[in-house]
Short mmCIF file of C-alpha atoms and ligand atoms in Angstrom, two decimals:
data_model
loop_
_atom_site.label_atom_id
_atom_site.label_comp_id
_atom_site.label_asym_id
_atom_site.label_seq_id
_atom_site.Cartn_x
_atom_site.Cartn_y
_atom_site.Cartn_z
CA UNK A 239 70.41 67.41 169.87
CA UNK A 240 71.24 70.05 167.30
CA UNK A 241 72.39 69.18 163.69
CA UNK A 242 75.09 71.33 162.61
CA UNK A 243 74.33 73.47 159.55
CA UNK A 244 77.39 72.73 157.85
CA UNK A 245 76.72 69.10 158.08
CA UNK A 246 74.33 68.97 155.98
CA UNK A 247 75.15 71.04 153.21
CA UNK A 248 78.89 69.73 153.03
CA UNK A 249 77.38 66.64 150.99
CA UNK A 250 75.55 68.63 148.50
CA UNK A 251 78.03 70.78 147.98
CA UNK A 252 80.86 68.27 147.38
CA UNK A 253 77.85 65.85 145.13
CA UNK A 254 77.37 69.62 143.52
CA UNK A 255 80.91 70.14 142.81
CA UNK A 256 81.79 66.64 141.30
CA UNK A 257 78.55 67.02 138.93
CA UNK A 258 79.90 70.63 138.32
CA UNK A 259 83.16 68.89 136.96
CA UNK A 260 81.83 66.34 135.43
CA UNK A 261 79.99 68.70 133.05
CA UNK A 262 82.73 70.37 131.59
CA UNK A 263 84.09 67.30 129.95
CA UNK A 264 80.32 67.11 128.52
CA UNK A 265 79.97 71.21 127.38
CA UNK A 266 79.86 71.84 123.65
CA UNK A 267 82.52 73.37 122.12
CA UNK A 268 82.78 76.69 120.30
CA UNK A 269 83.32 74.63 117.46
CA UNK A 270 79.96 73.14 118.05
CA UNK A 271 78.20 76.18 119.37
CA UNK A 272 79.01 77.85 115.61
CA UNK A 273 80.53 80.33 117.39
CA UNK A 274 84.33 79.69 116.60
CA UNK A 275 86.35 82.31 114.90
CA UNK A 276 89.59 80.67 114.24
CA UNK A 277 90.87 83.26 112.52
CA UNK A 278 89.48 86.46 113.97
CA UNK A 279 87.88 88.40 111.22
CA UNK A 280 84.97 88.44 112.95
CA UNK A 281 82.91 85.91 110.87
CA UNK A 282 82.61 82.92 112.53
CA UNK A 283 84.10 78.97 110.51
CA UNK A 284 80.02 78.21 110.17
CA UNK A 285 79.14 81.89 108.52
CA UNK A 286 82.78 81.37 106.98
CA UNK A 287 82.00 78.18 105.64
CA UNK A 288 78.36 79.54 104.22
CA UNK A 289 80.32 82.62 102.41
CA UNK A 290 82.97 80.02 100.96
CA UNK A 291 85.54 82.01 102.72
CA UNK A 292 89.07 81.07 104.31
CA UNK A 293 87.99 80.49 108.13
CA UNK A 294 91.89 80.38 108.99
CA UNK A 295 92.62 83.70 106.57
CA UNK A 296 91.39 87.22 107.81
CA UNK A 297 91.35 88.43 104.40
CA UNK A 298 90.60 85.70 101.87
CA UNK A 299 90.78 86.87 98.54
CA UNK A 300 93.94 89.20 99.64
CA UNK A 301 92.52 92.69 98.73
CA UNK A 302 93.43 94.80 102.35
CA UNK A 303 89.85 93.93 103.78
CA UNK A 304 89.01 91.72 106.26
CA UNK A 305 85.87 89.26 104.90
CA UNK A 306 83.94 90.19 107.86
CA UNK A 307 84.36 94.57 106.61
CA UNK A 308 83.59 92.89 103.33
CA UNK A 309 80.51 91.60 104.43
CA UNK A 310 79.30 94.53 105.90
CA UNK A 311 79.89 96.54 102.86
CA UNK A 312 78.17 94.31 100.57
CA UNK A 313 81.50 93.26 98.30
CA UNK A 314 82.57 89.68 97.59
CA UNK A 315 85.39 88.30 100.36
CA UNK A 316 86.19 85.94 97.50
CA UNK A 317 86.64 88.13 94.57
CA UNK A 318 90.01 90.70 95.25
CA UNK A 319 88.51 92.62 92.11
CA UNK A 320 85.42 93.40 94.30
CA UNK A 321 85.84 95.58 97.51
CA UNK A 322 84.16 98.40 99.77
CA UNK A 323 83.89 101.55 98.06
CA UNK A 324 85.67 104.39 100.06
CA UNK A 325 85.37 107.51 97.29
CA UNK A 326 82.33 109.17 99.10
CA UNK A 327 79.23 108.09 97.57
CA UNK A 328 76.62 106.20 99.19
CA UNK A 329 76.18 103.03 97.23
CA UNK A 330 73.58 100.05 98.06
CA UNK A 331 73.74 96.57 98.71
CA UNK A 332 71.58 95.36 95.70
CA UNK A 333 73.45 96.12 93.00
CA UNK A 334 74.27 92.56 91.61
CA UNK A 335 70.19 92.55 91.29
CA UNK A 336 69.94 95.09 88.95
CA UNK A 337 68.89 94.51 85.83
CA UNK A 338 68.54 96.85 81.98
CA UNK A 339 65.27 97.33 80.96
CA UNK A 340 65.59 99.98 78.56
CA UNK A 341 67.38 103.60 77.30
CA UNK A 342 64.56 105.54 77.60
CA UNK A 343 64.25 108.04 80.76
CA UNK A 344 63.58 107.00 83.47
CA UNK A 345 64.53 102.85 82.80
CA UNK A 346 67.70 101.05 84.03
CA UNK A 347 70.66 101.11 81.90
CA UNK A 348 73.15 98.84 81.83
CA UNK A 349 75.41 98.46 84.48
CA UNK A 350 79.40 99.95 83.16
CA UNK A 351 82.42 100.65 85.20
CA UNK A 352 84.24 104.00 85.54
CA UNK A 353 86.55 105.29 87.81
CA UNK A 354 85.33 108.10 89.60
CA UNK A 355 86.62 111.46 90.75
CA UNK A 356 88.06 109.63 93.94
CA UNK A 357 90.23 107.51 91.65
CA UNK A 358 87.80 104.60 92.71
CA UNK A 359 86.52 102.41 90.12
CA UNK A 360 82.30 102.05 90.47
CA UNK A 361 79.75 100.78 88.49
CA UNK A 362 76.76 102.14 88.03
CA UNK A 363 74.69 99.65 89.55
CA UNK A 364 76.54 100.30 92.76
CA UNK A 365 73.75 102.97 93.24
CA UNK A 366 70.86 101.57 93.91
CA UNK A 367 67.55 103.65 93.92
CA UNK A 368 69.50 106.84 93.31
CA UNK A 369 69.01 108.83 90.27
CA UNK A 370 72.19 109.11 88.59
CA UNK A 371 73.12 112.25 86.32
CA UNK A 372 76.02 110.96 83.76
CA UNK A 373 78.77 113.33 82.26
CA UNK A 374 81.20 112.55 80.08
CA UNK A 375 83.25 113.91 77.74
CA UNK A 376 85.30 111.90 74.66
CA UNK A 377 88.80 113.19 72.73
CA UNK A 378 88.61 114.47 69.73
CA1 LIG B 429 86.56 84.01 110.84
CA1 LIG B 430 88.19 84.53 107.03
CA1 LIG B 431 86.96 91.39 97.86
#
């Protein structure tokens, strides 16, 4: 008397489907895995919420970048004054750690704002362990 293969793997497989089913109902959600991006920038509502950023705006603070390209360049998604640098020069992330200690050669100065041949407006802090040669030039 031979027991027919199927047989006996129809029950599992029917007990493994409903338990399959029943799962899904019990999954987290992307919401709950931190891994929701509800609005696509590419930061997702948990980083979103961490940055104090829009998680339903691509572009919170309305300056042409997403928050996520924001991120990545080291500007403030909040601040549409602040935003990445595209006139050439390499400039670091730890420039809102800089701080004067001096005028003499060799010290930090203190950080000012000019616009630069690019017609981009930089500060001098932007550069970060870079020596920086100043020229400038007043009216008379
Ligand atoms: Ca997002
Ligand atoms: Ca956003
Ligand atoms: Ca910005």
């Amino acid at each position: 008397m031979g027991v027919e293969e199927g047989s006996l793997l129809k029950p599992f497989l029917r007990g493994g489907l409903w338990l399959l089913l029943g799962c899904v109902g019990c999954l987290p959600s992307m919401e709950e895995l931190g891994v929701l991006d509800s609005d696509g920038d590419g930061l997702t509502d948990s980083e979103e919420a961490e940055l104090g950023t829009d998680p339903m705006r691509e572009d919170t603070d309305s300056d042409g970048f997403s928050d996520a390209e924001e991120v990545a360049e080291n500007t403030d998604p909040n601040n549409a004054h602040d935003m990445p640098y595209a006139g050439g020069w390499a400039i670091d992330a730890c420039r809102e750690d800089v701080e004067s200690t001096g005028y003499e050669v060799g010290d930090i100065a203190e950080n000012f704002a000019l616009v630069d041949q690019f017609g981009d407006t930089v500060e001098l802090h932007d550069f970060c362990n870079r020596v920086v040669l100043l020229k400038g030039a007043a009216d008379t």
